[in-house]
PDB file of C-alpha atoms in Angstrom:
ATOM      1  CA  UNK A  19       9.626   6.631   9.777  1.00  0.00           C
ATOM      2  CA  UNK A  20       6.090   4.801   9.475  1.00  0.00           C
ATOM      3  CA  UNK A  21       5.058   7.856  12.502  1.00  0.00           C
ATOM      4  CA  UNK A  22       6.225  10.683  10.528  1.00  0.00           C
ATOM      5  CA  UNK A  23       4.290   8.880   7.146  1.00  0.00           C
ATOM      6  CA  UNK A  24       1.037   8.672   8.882  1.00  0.00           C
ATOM      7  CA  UNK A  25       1.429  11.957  10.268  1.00  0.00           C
ATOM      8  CA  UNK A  26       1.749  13.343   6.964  1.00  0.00           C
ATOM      9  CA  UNK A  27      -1.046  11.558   5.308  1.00  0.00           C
ATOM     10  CA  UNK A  28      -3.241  12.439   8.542  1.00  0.00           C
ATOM     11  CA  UNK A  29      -2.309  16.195   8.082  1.00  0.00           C
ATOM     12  CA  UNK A  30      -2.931  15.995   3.745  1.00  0.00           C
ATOM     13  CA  UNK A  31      -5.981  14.326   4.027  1.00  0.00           C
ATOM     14  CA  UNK A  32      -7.047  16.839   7.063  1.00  0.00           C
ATOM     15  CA  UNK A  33      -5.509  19.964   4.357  1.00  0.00           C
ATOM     16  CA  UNK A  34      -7.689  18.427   1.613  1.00  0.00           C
ATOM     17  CA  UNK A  35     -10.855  18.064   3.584  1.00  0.00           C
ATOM     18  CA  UNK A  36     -10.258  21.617   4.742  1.00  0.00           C
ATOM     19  CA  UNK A  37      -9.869  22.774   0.925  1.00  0.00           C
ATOM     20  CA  UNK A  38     -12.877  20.583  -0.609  1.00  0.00           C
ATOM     21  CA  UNK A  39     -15.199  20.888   2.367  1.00  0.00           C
ATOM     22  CA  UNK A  40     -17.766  23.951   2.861  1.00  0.00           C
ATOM     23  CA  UNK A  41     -19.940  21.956   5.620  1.00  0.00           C
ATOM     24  CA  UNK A  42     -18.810  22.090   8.891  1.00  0.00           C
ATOM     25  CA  UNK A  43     -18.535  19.057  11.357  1.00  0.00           C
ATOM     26  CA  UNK A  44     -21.760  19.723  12.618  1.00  0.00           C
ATOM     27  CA  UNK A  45     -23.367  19.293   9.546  1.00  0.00           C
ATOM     28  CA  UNK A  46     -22.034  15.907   8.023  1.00  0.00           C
ATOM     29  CA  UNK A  47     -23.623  13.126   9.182  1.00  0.00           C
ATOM     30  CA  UNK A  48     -20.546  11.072   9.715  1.00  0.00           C
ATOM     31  CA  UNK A  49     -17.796  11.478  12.043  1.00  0.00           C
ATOM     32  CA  UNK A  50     -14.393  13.145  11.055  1.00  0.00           C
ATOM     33  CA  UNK A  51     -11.366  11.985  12.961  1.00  0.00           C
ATOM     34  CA  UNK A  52      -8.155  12.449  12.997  1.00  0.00           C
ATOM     35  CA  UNK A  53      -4.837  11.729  15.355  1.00  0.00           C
ATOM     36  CA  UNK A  54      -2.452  14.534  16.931  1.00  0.00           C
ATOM     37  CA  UNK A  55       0.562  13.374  17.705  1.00  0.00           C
ATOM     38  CA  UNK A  56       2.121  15.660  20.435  1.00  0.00           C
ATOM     39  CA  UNK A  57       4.844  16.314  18.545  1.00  0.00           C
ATOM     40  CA  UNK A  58       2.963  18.447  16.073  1.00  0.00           C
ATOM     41  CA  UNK A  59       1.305  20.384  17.983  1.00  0.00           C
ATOM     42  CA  UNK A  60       3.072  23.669  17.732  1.00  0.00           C
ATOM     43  CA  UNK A  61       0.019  25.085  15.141  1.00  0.00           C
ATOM     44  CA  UNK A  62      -1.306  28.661  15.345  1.00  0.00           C
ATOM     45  CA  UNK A  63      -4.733  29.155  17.065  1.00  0.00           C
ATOM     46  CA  UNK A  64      -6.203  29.986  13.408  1.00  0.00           C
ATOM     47  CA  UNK A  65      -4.933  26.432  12.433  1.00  0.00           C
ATOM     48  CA  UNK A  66      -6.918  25.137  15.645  1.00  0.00           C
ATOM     49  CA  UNK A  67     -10.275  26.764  14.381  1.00  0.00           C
ATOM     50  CA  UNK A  68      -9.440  25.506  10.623  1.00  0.00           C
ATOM     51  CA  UNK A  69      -9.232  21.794  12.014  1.00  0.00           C
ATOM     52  CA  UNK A  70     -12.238  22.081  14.585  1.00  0.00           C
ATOM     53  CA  UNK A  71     -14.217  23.652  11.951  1.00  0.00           C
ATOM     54  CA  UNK A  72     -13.709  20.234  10.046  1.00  0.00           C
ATOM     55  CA  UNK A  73     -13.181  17.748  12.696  1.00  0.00           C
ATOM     56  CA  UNK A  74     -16.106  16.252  14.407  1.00  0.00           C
ATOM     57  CA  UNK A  75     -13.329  14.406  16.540  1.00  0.00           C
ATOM     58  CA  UNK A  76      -9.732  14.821  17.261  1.00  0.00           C
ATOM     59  CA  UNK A  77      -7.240  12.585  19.301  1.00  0.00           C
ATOM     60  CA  UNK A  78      -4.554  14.114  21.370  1.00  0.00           C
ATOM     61  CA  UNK A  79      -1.825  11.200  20.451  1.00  0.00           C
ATOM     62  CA  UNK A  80      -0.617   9.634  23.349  1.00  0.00           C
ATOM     63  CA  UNK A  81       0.294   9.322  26.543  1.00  0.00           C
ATOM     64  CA  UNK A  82       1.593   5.641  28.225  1.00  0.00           C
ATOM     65  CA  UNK A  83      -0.190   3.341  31.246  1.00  0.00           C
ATOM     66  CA  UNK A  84       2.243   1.453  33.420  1.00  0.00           C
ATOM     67  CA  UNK A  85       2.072  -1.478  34.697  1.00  0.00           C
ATOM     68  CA  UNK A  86       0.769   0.122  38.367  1.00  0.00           C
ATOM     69  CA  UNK A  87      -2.408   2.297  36.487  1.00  0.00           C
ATOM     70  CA  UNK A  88      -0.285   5.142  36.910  1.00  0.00           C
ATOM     71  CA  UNK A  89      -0.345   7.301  33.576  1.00  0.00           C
ATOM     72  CA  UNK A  90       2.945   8.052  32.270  1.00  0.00           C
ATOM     73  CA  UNK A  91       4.464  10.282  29.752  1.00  0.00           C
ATOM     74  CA  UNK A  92       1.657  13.055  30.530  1.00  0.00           C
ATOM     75  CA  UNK A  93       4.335  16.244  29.104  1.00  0.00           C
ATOM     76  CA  UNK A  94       3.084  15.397  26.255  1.00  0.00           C
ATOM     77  CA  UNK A  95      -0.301  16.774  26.760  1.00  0.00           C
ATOM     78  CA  UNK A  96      -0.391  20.394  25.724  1.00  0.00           C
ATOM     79  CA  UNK A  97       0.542  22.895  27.564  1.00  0.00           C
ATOM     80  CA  UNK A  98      -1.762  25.288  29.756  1.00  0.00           C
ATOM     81  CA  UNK A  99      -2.139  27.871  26.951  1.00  0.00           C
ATOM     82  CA  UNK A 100      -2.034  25.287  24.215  1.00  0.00           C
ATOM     83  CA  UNK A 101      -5.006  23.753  25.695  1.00  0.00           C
ATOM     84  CA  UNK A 102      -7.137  26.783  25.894  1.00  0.00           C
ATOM     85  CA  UNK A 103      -6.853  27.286  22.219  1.00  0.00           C
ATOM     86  CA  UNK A 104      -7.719  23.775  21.410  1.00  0.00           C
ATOM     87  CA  UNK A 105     -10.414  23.850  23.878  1.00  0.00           C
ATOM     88  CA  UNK A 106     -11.654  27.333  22.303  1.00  0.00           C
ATOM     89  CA  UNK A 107     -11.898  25.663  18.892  1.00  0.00           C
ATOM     90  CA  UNK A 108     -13.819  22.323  20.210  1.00  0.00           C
ATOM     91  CA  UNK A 109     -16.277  24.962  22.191  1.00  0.00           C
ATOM     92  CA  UNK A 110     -16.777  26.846  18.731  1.00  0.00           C
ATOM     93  CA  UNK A 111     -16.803  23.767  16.304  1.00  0.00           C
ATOM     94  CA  UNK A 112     -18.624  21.605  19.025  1.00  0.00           C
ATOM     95  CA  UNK A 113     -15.289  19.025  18.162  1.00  0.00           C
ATOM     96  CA  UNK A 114     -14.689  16.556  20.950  1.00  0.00           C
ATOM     97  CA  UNK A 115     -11.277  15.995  22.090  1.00  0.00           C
ATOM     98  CA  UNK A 116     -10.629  12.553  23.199  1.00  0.00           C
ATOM     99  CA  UNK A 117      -6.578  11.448  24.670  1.00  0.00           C
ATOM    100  CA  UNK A 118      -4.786   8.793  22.758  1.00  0.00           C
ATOM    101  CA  UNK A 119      -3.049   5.766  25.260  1.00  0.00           C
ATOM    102  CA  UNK A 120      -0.175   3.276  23.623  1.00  0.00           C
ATOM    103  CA  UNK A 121       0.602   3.053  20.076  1.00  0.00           C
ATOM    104  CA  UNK A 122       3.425   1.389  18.726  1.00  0.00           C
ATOM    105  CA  UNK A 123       6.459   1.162  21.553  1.00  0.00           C
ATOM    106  CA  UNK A 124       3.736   3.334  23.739  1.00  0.00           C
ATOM    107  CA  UNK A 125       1.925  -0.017  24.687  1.00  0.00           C
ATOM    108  CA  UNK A 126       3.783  -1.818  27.186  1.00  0.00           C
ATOM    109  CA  UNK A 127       2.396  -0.942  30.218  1.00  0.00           C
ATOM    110  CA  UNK A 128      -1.166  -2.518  29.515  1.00  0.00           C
ATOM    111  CA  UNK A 129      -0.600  -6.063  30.314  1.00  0.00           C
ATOM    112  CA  UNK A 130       0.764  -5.697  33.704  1.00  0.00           C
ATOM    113  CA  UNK A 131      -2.194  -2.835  34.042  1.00  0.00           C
ATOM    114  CA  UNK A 132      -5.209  -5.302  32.791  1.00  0.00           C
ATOM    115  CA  UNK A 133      -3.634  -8.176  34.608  1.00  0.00           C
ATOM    116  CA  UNK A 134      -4.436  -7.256  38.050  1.00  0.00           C
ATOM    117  CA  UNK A 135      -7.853  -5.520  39.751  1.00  0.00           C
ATOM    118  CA  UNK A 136      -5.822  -3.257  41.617  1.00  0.00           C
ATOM    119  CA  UNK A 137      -3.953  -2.139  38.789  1.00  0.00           C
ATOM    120  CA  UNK A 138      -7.450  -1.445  36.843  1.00  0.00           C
ATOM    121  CA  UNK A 139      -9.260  -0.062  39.321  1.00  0.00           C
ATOM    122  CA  UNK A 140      -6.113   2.531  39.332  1.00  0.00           C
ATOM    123  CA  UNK A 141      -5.823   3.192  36.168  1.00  0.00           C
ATOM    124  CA  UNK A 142      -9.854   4.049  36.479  1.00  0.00           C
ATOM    125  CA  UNK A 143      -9.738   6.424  38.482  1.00  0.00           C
ATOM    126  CA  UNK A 144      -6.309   7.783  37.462  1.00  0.00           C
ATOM    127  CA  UNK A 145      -7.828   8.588  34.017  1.00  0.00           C
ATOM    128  CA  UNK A 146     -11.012   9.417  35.268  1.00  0.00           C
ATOM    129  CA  UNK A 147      -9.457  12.363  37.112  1.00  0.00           C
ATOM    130  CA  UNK A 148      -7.436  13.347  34.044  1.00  0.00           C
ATOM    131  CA  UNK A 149     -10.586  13.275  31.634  1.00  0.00           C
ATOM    132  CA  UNK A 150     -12.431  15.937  33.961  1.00  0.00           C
ATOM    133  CA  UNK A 151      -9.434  17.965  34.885  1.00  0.00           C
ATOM    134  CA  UNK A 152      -8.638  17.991  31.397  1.00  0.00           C
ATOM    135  CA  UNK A 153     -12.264  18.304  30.098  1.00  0.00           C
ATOM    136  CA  UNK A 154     -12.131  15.701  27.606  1.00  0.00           C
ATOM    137  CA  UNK A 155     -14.819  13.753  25.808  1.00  0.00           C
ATOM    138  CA  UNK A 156     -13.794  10.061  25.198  1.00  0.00           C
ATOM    139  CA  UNK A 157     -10.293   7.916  24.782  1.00  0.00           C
ATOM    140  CA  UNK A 158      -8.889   5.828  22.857  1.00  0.00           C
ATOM    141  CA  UNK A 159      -7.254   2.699  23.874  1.00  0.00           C
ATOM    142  CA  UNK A 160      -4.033   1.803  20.595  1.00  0.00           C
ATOM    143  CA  UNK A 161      -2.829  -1.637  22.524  1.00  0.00           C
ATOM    144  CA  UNK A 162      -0.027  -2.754  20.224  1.00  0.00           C
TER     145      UNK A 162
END
């Protein structure tokens, strides 16, 4: 219940900002972020361009770490042809796209990952692969 609430105020306060707003990301001199959670990302392309046009940042919301460094729960990154729109719209907009890890029940693997070297150094380079095959620009870390 509390996901599908902040979903909802995420995606008003993105429709709003779309409304009110006639300067793109690129011209405010703040940042303009908001939180995808994979199960809403079904959109048209056109709703892709409307967000990247307002967005200067948006997180793809959220994979999971085990305890290993392995990255888990990775089906919920978008599809192959999902991700070409998306990445169309950041190209256009000049949005970055950064990947979401934990949240809520989504957290558990970080202690075991944090609590050993080998673990870290893993996770490192398991999400350093991801970020360039993926061609993102940043992540955020929601340890619950």
């Amino acid at each position: 219940m509390m996901r599908q609430c902040a979903t909802a105020i995420a995606l008003w306060a993105l429709s709003i900002l779309a409304v009110m707003s006639t300067k793109t990301a690129d011209e405010v001199a703040f940042n303009v972020v908001a939180y995808m959670p994979e199960y809403r990302l079904g959109w048209e392309p056109e709703r892709w361009d409307l967000a990247a046009r307002h967005l200067t940042h948006l997180i793809l919301f959220s994979l999971e770490i085990e305890e290993d460094g392995t990255l888990a729960a990775t089906d919920r990154f978008p599809s192959k042809e999902l991700t070409k729109t998306i990445m169309e719209a950041k190209e256009k907009h000049n949005m970055k796209i950064l990947i979401c890890f934990g949240g809520h029940s989504r957290s558990r693997g970080y202690s075991g990952m944090v609590s050993s070297k080998k673990n870290r150094q893993k996770f490192l380079e398991n999400l350093s692969n991801f970020i360039k095959k993926h061609d993102l620009d940043g992540v955020d870390y929601n340890w619950e």
